[in-house]
């Protein structure tokens, strides 16, 4: 998370390189050479490859949020659950996950919004290719406004992207919010 998205993307471009990349070399080393391919040059694997990079890059941020949420759970809940026989996975299912529901909702909403506005990794790794299979709305907005000098259409795409993020965040909050129980 502390590395810039551009640097991470450039690193993964080298890992995905079909000729000298570590991924294909590793696959050949474990006798799975038939799986080796041009990961960013194939329409079937390009979007998934970019998705893996962005997921890898931001997993630490989510871990930090979840860690803070877990630190906020009082030990008393686990002691009471232990007396009732809930240990291990039962404690996770009935204590940790319900108490982390708000934190998990925040993680989901932030990740969906980030996915909708992804630009840097797509621009650096594929520039929307091959055959526009990785073109995201943020990249399309950049291309229209700054490369084609079509500022009106680029601005409209920007407004659409903001509205899309707001609506999806609102829907996710409604769907993922549980009714609070008063004690």
Coordinates of C-alpha atoms in Angstrom, one line a residue:
X1 CA 0.0 0.0 0.0
X2 CA 2.9 2.3 0.6
X3 CA 4.2 1.9 -3.0
X4 CA 2.6 4.0 -5.8
X5 CA 0.1 2.4 -8.1
X6 CA 2.3 3.2 -11.1
X7 CA 5.3 1.5 -9.6
X8 CA 3.3 -1.6 -8.6
X9 CA 1.8 -1.7 -12.1
X10 CA 5.2 -1.5 -13.8
X11 CA 6.5 -4.2 -11.5
X12 CA 3.7 -6.5 -12.5
X13 CA 4.1 -5.7 -16.2
X14 CA 7.5 -7.3 -15.8
X15 CA 6.1 -10.3 -13.9
X16 CA 3.5 -10.8 -16.6
X17 CA 6.0 -10.4 -19.5
X18 CA 5.4 -13.4 -21.8
X19 CA 9.1 -13.8 -22.6
X20 CA 11.1 -13.0 -19.5
X21 CA 8.4 -12.7 -16.8
X22 CA 8.5 -14.4 -13.5
X23 CA 5.0 -15.9 -13.8
X24 CA 5.6 -17.8 -17.0
X25 CA 9.1 -18.8 -15.8
X26 CA 7.6 -20.2 -12.6
X27 CA 4.9 -22.0 -14.4
X28 CA 7.5 -23.7 -16.6
X29 CA 9.6 -24.5 -13.6
X30 CA 6.7 -26.4 -12.0
X31 CA 5.9 -28.2 -15.3
X32 CA 2.9 -26.1 -16.1
X33 CA 4.4 -24.5 -19.1
X34 CA 1.2 -25.1 -21.1
X35 CA -0.4 -22.4 -18.9
X36 CA 2.2 -19.8 -19.8
X37 CA 0.8 -17.1 -22.0
X38 CA 0.8 -13.3 -22.7
X39 CA -1.2 -12.4 -19.7
X40 CA -1.8 -8.8 -20.6
X41 CA -2.0 -9.4 -24.3
X42 CA -4.9 -11.8 -24.3
X43 CA -8.5 -10.5 -24.1
X44 CA -9.5 -13.4 -21.9
X45 CA -6.8 -12.8 -19.2
X46 CA -6.0 -9.1 -19.3
X47 CA -8.8 -7.9 -17.1
X48 CA -8.3 -10.6 -14.6
X49 CA -4.5 -9.9 -14.5
X50 CA -5.1 -6.2 -13.8
X51 CA -7.7 -7.2 -11.1
X52 CA -5.1 -9.4 -9.4
X53 CA -2.6 -6.6 -9.3
X54 CA -5.1 -4.1 -7.8
X55 CA -6.3 -6.6 -5.3
X56 CA -2.7 -7.5 -4.3
X57 CA -1.9 -3.8 -4.0
X58 CA -4.9 -2.9 -1.7
X59 CA -5.1 -6.0 0.4
X60 CA -2.9 -4.4 3.1
X61 CA -5.2 -1.4 3.4
X62 CA -8.2 -3.7 4.0
X63 CA -6.1 -5.8 6.5
X64 CA -5.3 -2.6 8.4
X65 CA -9.0 -1.6 8.6
X66 CA -10.0 -5.1 9.7
X67 CA -7.2 -5.2 12.3
X68 CA -8.4 -2.0 13.8
X69 CA -11.9 -3.4 13.9
X70 CA -10.8 -6.5 15.6
X71 CA -8.8 -4.5 18.2
X72 CA -12.0 -2.7 19.1
X73 CA -13.8 -5.9 20.1
X74 CA -13.8 -6.3 23.9
X75 CA -12.3 -9.4 25.3
X76 CA -15.4 -9.8 27.5
X77 CA -17.4 -11.1 24.5
X78 CA -15.0 -13.9 24.0
X79 CA -14.8 -14.8 27.7
X80 CA -18.6 -15.0 27.8
X81 CA -18.7 -17.1 24.6
X82 CA -16.1 -19.4 26.1
X83 CA -18.3 -20.0 29.1
X84 CA -21.2 -20.9 26.7
X85 CA -18.9 -23.3 24.7
X86 CA -18.3 -21.1 21.7
X87 CA -14.6 -21.4 20.9
X88 CA -12.6 -21.3 17.7
X89 CA -14.7 -21.0 14.5
X90 CA -17.9 -20.6 16.6
X91 CA -16.5 -17.6 18.3
X92 CA -15.5 -16.1 14.9
X93 CA -19.0 -16.8 13.5
X94 CA -21.0 -15.6 16.4
X95 CA -18.8 -12.9 17.9
X96 CA -16.2 -11.6 15.6
X97 CA -18.1 -11.4 12.3
X98 CA -21.3 -9.8 13.7
X99 CA -19.3 -7.2 15.6
X100 CA -17.2 -6.5 12.4
X101 CA -20.2 -6.1 10.2
X102 CA -19.9 -2.3 10.0
X103 CA -16.1 -2.6 9.3
X104 CA -16.7 -5.2 6.6
X105 CA -19.3 -3.0 5.0
X106 CA -16.9 -0.1 4.9
X107 CA -14.3 -2.4 3.3
X108 CA -16.7 -3.6 0.6
X109 CA -18.0 -0.1 -0.2
X110 CA -14.5 1.3 -0.4
X111 CA -13.3 -1.5 -2.6
X112 CA -16.2 -1.3 -5.0
X113 CA -15.7 2.4 -5.4
X114 CA -12.0 1.9 -6.0
X115 CA -12.8 -0.7 -8.6
X116 CA -15.2 1.6 -10.4
X117 CA -12.6 4.5 -10.5
X118 CA -9.6 2.4 -11.4
X119 CA -7.3 4.3 -13.8
X120 CA -3.6 4.1 -13.0
X121 CA -3.0 0.4 -13.1
X122 CA -5.1 -0.1 -16.3
X123 CA -3.4 2.9 -18.0
X124 CA 0.1 1.7 -17.1
X125 CA -0.4 -2.0 -17.7
X126 CA -2.6 -2.2 -20.8
X127 CA -3.8 1.3 -21.8
X128 CA -7.3 -0.3 -22.2
X129 CA -6.2 -3.1 -24.5
X130 CA -6.2 -5.6 -25.9
X131 CA -9.3 -4.8 -28.0
X132 CA -10.6 -2.5 -25.2
X133 CA -11.1 -5.5 -22.9
X134 CA -9.7 -3.5 -19.9
X135 CA -11.1 0.0 -20.7
X136 CA -12.6 1.3 -17.6
X137 CA -14.8 4.5 -17.3
X138 CA -11.9 6.5 -15.8
X139 CA -9.6 5.6 -18.6
X140 CA -12.3 6.4 -21.2
X141 CA -12.8 9.8 -19.5
X142 CA -9.1 10.5 -19.7
X143 CA -8.8 9.5 -23.3
X144 CA -11.8 11.6 -24.4
X145 CA -10.9 14.7 -22.4
X146 CA -7.2 14.8 -22.7
X147 CA -6.2 12.8 -25.7
X148 CA -9.1 13.6 -28.1
X149 CA -9.7 17.1 -26.6
X150 CA -13.4 16.2 -26.3
X151 CA -13.9 18.0 -22.9
X152 CA -17.7 17.9 -22.9
X153 CA -17.9 14.1 -23.3
X154 CA -15.0 13.6 -20.8
X155 CA -16.8 15.8 -18.3
X156 CA -20.0 13.9 -18.8
X157 CA -18.2 10.7 -18.2
X158 CA -16.8 12.1 -15.0
X159 CA -20.2 13.2 -13.8
X160 CA -21.5 9.7 -14.7
X161 CA -18.7 8.1 -12.7
X162 CA -19.4 10.2 -9.6
X163 CA -23.1 9.4 -9.8
X164 CA -22.4 5.7 -10.4
X165 CA -20.1 5.6 -7.3
X166 CA -22.7 7.4 -5.2
X167 CA -25.6 5.2 -6.3
X168 CA -23.7 1.9 -5.9
X169 CA -22.3 3.0 -2.5
X170 CA -25.9 3.9 -1.3
X171 CA -27.2 0.6 -2.6
X172 CA -24.4 -1.4 -0.9
X173 CA -25.0 0.5 2.4
X174 CA -28.7 -0.3 2.2
X175 CA -28.1 -4.0 1.4
X176 CA -25.3 -4.6 3.8
X177 CA -26.7 -2.7 6.8
X178 CA -28.2 -4.9 9.4
X179 CA -31.0 -3.7 11.7
X180 CA -29.6 -2.7 15.1
X181 CA -30.9 -4.7 18.0
X182 CA -31.5 -2.6 21.2
X183 CA -30.7 -4.4 24.5

